[in-house]
Tab-separated table of C-alpha atoms in Angstrom:
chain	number	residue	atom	x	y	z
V	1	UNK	CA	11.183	17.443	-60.607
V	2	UNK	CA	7.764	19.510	-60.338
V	3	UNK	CA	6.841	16.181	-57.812
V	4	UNK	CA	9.991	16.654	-55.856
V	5	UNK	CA	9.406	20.376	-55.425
V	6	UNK	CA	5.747	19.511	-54.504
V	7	UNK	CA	6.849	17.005	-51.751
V	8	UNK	CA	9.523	19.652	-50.254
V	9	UNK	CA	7.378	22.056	-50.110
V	10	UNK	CA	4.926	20.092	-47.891
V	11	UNK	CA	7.255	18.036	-45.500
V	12	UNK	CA	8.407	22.136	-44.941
V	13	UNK	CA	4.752	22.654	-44.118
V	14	UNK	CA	4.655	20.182	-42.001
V	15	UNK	CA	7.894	20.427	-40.075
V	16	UNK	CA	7.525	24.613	-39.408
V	17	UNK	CA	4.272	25.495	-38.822
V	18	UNK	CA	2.547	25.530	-42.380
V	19	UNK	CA	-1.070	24.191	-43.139
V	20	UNK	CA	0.030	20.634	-42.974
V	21	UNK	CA	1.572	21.446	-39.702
V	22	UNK	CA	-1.400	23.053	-38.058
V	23	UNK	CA	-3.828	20.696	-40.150
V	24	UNK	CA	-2.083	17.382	-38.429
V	25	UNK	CA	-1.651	18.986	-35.428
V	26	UNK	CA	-5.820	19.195	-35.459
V	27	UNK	CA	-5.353	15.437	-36.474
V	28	UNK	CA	-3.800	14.518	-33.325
V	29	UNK	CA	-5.289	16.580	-30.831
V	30	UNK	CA	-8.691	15.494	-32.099
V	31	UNK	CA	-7.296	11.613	-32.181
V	32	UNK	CA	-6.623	12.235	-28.251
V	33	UNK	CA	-9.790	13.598	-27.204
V	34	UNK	CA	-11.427	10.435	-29.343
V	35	UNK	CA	-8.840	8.154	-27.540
V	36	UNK	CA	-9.493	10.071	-23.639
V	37	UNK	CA	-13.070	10.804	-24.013
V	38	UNK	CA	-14.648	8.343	-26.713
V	39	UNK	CA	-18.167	7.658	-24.148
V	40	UNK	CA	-18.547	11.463	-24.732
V	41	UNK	CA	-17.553	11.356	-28.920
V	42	UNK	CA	-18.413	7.702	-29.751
V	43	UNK	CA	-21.291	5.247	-28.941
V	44	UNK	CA	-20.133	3.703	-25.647
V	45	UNK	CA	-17.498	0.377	-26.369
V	46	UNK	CA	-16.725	1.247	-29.980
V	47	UNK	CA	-12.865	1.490	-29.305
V	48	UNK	CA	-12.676	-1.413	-27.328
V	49	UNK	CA	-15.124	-3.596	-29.594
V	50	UNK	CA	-12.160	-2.261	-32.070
V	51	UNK	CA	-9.314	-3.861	-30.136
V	52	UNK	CA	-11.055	-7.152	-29.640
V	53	UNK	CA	-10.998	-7.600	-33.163
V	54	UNK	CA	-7.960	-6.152	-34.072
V	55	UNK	CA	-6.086	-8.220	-31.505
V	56	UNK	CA	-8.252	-11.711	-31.914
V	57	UNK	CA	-5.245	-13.822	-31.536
V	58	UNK	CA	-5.073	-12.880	-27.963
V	59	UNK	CA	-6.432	-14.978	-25.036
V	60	UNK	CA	-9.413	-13.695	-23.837
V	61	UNK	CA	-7.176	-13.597	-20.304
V	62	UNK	CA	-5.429	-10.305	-22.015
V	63	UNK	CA	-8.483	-8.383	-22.544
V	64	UNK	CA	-7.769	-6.375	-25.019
V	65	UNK	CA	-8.806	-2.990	-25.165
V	66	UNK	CA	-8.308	0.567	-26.368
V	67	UNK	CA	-5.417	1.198	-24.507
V	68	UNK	CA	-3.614	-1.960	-25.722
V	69	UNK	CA	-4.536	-0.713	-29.383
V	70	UNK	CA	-2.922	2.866	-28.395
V	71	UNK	CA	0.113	0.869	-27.042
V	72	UNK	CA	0.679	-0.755	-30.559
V	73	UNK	CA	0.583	2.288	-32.181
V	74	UNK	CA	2.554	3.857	-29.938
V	75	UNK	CA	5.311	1.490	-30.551
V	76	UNK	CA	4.787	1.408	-33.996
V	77	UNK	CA	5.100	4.953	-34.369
V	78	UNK	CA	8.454	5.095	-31.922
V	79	UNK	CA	9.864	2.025	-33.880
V	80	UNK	CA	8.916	3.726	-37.322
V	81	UNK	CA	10.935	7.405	-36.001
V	82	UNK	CA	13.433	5.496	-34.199
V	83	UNK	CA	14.644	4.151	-37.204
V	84	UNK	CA	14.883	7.176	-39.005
V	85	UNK	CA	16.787	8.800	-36.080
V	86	UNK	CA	19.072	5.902	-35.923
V	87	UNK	CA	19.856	6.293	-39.727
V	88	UNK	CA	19.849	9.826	-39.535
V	89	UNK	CA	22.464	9.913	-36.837
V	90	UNK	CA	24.193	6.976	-37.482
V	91	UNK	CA	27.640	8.540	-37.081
V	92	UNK	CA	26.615	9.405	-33.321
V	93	UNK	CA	27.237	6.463	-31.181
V	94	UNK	CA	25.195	8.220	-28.511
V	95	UNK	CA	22.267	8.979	-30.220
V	96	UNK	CA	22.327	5.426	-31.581
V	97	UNK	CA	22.620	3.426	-27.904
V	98	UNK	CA	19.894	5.367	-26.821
V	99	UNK	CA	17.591	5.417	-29.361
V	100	UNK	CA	18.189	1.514	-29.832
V	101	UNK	CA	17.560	1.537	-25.730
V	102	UNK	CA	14.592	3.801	-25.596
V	103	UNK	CA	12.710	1.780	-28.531
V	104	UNK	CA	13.362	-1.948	-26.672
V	105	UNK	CA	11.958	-0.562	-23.526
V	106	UNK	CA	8.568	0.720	-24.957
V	107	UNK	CA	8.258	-2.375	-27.092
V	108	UNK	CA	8.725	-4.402	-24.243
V	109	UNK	CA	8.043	-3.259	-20.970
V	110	UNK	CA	6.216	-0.883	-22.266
V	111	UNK	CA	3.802	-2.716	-24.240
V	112	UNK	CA	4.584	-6.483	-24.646
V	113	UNK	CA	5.228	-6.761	-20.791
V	114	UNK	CA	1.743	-5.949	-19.437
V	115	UNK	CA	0.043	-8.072	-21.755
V	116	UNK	CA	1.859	-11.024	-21.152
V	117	UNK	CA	1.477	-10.285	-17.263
V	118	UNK	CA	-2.640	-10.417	-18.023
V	119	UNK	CA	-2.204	-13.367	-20.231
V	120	UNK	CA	-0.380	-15.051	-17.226
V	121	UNK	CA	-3.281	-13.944	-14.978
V	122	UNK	CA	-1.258	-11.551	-13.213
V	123	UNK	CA	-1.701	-7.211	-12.850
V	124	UNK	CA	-1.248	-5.060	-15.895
V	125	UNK	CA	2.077	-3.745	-14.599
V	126	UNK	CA	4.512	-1.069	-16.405
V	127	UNK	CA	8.199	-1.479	-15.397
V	128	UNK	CA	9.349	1.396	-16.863
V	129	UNK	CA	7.262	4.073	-15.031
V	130	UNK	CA	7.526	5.305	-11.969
V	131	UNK	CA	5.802	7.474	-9.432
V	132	UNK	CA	4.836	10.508	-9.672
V	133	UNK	CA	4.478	10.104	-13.620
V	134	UNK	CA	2.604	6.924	-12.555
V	135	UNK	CA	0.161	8.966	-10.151
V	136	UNK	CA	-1.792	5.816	-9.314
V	137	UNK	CA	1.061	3.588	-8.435
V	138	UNK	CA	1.188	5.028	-4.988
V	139	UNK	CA	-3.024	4.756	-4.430
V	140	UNK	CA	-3.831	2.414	-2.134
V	141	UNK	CA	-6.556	1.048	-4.090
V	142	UNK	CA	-3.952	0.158	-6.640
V	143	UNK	CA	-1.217	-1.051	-4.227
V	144	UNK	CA	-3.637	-3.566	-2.897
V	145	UNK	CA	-5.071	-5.051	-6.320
V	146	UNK	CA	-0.865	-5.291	-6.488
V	147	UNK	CA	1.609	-8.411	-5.629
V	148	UNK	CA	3.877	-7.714	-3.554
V	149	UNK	CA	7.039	-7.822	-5.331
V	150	UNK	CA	5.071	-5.361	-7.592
V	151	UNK	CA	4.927	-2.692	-4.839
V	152	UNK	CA	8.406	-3.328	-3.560
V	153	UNK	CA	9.464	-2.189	-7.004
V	154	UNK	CA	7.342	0.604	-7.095
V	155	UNK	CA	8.235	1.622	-3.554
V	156	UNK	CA	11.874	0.932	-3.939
V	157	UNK	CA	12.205	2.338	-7.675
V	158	UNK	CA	10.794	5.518	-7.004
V	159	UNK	CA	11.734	6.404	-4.036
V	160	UNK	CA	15.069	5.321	-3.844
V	161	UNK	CA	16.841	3.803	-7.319
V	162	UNK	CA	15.367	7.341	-9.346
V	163	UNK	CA	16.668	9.607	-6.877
V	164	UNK	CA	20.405	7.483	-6.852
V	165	UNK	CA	20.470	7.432	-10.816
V	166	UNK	CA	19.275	10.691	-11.192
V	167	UNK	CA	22.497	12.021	-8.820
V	168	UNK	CA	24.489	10.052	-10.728
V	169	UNK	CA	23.835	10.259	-14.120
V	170	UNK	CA	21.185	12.981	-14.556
V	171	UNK	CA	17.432	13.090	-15.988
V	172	UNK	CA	18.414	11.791	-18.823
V	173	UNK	CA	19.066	8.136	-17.974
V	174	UNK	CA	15.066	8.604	-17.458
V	175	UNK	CA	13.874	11.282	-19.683
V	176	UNK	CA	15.744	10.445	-22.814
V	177	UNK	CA	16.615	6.736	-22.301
V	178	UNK	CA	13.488	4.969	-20.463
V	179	UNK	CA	10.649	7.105	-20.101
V	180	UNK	CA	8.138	6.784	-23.139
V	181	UNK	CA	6.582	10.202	-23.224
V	182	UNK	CA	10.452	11.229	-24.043
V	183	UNK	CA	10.705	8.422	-26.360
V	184	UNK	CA	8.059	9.292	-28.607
V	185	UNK	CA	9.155	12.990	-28.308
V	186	UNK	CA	12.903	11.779	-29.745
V	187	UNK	CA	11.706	9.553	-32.119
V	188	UNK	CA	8.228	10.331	-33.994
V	189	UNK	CA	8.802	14.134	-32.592
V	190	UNK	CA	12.405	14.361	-34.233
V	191	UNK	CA	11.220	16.686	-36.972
V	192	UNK	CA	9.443	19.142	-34.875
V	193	UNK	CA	12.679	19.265	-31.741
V	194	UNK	CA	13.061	22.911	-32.908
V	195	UNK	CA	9.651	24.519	-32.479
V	196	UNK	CA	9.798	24.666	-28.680
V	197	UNK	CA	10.384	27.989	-27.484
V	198	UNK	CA	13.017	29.863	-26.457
V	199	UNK	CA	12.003	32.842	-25.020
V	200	UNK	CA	12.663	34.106	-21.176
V	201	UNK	CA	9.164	34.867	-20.566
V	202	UNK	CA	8.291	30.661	-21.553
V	203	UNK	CA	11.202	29.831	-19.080
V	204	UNK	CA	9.193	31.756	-16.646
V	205	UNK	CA	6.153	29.943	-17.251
V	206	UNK	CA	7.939	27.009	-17.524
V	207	UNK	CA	9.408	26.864	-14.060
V	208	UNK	CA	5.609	28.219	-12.729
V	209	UNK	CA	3.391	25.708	-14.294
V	210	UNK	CA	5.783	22.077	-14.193
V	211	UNK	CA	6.024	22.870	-10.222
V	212	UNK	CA	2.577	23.668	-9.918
V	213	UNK	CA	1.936	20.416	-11.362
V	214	UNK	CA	4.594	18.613	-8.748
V	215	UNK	CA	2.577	20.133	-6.270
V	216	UNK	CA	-0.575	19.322	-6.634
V	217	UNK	CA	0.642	15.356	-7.554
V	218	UNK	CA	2.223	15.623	-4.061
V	219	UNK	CA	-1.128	16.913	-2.569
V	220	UNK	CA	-2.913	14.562	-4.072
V	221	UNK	CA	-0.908	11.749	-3.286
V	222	UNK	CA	-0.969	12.710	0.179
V	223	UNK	CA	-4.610	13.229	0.339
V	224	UNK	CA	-4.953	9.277	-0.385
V	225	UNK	CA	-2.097	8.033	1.812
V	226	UNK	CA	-3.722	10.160	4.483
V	227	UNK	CA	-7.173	8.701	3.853
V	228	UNK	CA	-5.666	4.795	3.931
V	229	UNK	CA	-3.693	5.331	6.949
V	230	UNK	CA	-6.702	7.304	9.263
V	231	UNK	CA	-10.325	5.388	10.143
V	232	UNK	CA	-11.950	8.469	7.889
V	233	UNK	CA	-15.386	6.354	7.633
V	234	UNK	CA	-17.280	9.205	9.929
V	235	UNK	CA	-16.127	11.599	7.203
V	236	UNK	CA	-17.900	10.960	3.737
V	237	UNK	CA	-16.916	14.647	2.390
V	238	UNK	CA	-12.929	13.713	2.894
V	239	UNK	CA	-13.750	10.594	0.885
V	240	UNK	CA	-15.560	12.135	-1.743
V	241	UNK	CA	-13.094	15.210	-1.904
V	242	UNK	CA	-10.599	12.926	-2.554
V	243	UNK	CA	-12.335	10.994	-5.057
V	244	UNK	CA	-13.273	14.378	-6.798
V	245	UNK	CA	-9.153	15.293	-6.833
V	246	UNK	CA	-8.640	12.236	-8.426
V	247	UNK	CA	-10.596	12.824	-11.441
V	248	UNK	CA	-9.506	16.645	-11.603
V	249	UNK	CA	-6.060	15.151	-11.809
V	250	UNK	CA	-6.975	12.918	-14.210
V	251	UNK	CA	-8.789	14.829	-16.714
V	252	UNK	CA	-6.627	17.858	-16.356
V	253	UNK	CA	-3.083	16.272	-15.747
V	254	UNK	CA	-3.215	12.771	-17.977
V	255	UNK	CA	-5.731	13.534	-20.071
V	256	UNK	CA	-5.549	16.784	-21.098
V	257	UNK	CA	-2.031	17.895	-20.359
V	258	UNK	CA	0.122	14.644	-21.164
V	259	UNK	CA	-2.278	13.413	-24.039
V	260	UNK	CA	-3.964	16.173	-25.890
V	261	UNK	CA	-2.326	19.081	-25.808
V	262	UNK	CA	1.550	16.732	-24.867
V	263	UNK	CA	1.630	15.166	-27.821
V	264	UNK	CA	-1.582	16.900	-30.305
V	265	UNK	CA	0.933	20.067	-29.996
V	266	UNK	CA	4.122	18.556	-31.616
V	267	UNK	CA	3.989	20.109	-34.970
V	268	UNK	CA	3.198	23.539	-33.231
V	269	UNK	CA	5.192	23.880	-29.799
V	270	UNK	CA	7.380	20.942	-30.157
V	271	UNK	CA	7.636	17.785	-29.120
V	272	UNK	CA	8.420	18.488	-25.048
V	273	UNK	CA	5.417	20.359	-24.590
V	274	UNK	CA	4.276	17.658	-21.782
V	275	UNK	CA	7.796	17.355	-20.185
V	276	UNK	CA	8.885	20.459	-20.108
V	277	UNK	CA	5.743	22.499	-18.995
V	278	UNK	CA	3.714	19.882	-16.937
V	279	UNK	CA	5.367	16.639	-15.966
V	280	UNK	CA	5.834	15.925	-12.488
V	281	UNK	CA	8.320	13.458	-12.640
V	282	UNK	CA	10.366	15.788	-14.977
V	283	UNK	CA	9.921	18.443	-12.313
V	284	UNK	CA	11.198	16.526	-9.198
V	285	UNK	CA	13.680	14.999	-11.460
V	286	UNK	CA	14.987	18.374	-12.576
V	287	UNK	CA	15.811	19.432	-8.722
V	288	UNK	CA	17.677	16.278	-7.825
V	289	UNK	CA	19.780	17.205	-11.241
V	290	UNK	CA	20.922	20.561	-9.806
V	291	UNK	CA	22.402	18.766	-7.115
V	292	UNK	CA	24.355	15.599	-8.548
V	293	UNK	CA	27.183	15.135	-11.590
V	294	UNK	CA	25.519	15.674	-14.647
V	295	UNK	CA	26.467	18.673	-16.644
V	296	UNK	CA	27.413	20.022	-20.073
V	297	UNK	CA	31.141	21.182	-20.245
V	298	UNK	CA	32.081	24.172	-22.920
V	299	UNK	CA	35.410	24.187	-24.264
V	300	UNK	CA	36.582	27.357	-23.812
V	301	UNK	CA	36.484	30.630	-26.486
V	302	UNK	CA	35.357	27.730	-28.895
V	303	UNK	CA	32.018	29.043	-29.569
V	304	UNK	CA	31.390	30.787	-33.054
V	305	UNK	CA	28.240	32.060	-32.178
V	306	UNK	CA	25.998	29.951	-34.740
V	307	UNK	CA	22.981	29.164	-32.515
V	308	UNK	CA	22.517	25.134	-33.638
V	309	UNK	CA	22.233	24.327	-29.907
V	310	UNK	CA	19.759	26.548	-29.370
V	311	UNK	CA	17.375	26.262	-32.264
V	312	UNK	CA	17.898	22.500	-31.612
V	313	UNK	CA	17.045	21.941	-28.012
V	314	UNK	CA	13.465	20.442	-27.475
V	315	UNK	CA	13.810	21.879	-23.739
V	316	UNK	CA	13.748	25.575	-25.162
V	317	UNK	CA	17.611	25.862	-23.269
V	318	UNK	CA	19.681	29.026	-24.587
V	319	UNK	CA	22.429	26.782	-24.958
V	320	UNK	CA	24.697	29.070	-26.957
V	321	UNK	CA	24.671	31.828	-24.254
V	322	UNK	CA	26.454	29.568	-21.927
V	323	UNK	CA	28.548	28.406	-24.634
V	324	UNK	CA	29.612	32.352	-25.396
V	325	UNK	CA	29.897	32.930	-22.054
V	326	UNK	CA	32.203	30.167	-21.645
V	327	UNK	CA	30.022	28.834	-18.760
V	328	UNK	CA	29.719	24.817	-18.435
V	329	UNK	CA	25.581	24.701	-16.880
V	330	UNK	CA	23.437	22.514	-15.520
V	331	UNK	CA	19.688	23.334	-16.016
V	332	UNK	CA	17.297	21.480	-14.789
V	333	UNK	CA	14.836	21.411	-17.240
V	334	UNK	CA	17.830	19.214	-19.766
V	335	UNK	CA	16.681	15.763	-20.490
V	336	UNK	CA	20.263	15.072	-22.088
V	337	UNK	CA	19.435	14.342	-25.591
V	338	UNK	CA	22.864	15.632	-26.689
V	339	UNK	CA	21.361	16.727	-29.845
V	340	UNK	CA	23.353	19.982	-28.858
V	341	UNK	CA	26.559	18.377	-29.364
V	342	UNK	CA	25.631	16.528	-32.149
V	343	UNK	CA	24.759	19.831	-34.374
V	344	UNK	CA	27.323	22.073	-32.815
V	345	UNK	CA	30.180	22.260	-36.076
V	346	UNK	CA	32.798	22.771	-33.776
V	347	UNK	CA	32.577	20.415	-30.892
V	348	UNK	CA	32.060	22.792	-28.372
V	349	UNK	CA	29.635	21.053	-26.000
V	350	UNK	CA	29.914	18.047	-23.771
V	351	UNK	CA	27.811	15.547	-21.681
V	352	UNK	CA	29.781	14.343	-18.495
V	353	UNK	CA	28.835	12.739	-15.060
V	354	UNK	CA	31.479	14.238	-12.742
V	355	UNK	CA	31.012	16.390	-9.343
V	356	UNK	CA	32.206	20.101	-10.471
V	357	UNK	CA	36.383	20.682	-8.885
V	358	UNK	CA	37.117	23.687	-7.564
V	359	UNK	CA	39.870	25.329	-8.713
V	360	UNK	CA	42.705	24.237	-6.255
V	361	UNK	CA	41.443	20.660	-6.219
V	362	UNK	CA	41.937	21.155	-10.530
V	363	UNK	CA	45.049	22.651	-10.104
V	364	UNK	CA	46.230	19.478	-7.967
V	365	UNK	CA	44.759	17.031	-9.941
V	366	UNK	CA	46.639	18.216	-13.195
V	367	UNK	CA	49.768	18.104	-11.573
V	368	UNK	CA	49.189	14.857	-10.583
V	369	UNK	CA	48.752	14.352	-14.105
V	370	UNK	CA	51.914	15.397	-15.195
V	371	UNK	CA	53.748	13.817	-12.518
V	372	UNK	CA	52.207	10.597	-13.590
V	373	UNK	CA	52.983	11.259	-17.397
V	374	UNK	CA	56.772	12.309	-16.749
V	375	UNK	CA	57.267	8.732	-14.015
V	376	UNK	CA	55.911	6.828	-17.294
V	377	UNK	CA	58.567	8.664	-19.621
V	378	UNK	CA	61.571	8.122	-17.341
């Protein structure tokens, strides 16, 4: 019993901000800055000398590497929590078909995939991102290392197959069901979903800093196209200016922002630290979700009032003021987890795809309806 009480006691430190919590966040946020900036922390090649061993069964055509290390454990640890979500929510068909989806991706595209593309002598390509969270797949440096059918798919999938799912089904089909930053945060993040906060003045920041972010991506991304499209050769500042963005952006942005402080913050802030406050594609993603179907419905004077939703939103949504107020919402900062749903005890809250009716056209269709049911009857 005295063990039981002991182990309690610390997976409560570690899940709300106790010792453990703060001690593992240090853990993690020093394992990133190892990981990001080991030529700085390490004797140059240790990490990689690592992977060669660790991975010795692979062809030397793979090159293995630090990264490919980080992707294993990555998918270990997003296998390991996505197991424990799927049991944990087993009763949830939802949460289980996307967990089940979001796992396979990572494993594959996100991590088999590549290597087998350098094992066939071919690109280290990742399906499963997209610009602008893949900043570099849009630099013409990297679209001409690049086979073409490789840039189609970039070219096509971000710019015109996100923008059509996203009207369609919302940020989530992305953000909760392909992308992996989201994956890890719903699967080896579960136990820390309710430590984002909630308050207006982090909504403020919120909508501040992951548009900031949007911009500068745009900027920056501009900056290059502008330098492959002009003869800039007379003009060795614009080249080295844009060189010089591309490291701020990748320090700041990937490094620091996505890796360190994205996921090194979990058992502090929460596990959407990254997506909510900084990502870029979560940011552009968000707008197009204002204007398309997806939505959570509240069934009306339902609402008891007992704030699940919002302790358990990792997007730091007041979910159970709209629910009071008897308000379906679309925010733009909701990756559709439908943990929401899941916790609220009386079924008050719903995820649906459908363009908003105004009240005539509602009025219509449900007597359409019942014109419909009483031709059956007779």
């Amino acid at each position: 019993m005295k063990k039981l009480g002991w182990a309690a006691s610390a997976l409560h430190s570690v899940k709300n901000r106790g010792l453990l919590g703060w001690l593992l966040s240090g853990a993690l946020i020093a394992f990133y800055v190892i990981l990001y900036f080991d030529d700085k922390v390490l004797p140059g090649g240790q990490l990689d000398a690592f992977a060669r061993h660790f991975f010795w069964f692979l062809p030397k055509a793979a090159t293995p590497g630090k990264w490919t290390f980080y992707g294993f454990l990555y998918s270990v640890a997003m296998v390991v929590g996505g197991s424990w979500v799927l049991w944990k929510y087993r009763h949830n068909k939802y949460q289980i078909v996307r967990t089940s989806v979001v796992m396979l991706i990572q494993v594959s595209f996100g991590f088999s995939v590549p290597i087998l593309l350098k094992v066939f002598s071919q690109p280290e390509y990742y399906f499963s991102y997209f610009w602008p969270l893949k900043f570099d797949y849009f630099q013409p440096s990297t679209i001409a290392s690049q086979p073409l059918p490789f840039i189609v798919y970039s070219f096509v999938g971000s710019l015109l197959f996100v923008p059509i799912m996203t009207l369609l089904y919302g940020k989530r089909w992305y953000c909760s069901w392909v992308c992996g930053c989201g994956g890890l945060a719903n699967t080896f993040g579960e136990p820390w979903r309710h430590l984002g906060t909630k308050t207006q003045r982090s909504w403020k920041f919120e909508k501040i800093s992951i548009h900031t972010v949007l911009v500068i991506c745009l900027l920056t991304t501009a900056l290059y196209a502008v330098g492959a499209l002009a003869d800039l050769s007379a003009y060795p500042r614009f080249q080295s200016g844009a060189e010089s963005v591309k490291a701020f952006y990748g320090f700041a942005v990937i490094a620091v922002l996505s890796g360190v402080l994205g996921t090194g913050l979990y058992p502090l802030g929460g596990t959407r630290v990254w997506c909510r406050f900084f990502c870029p594609m979560a940011a552009l993603l968000g707008l197009i979700q204002k204007l398309g179907r997806y939505r959570i419905r509240v069934k009306k004077n339902m609402c008891i009032s007992c704030g699940l939703c919002t302790k358990y939103c990792e997007m730091g949504i007041d979910v159970r003021s709209y629910a009071q107020a008897n308000s379906d919402f679309t925010r733009a900062s909701c990756v559709g987890c439908g943990l929401c749903a899941e916790v609220c005890p009386r079924g008050v809250l719903r995820l649906e795809n459908r363009w908003p009716l105004d009240p005539p056209e509602v009025s219509f269709v449900d007597i359409l309806k019942q014109r419909a049911a009483v031709s059956q009857k007779g």
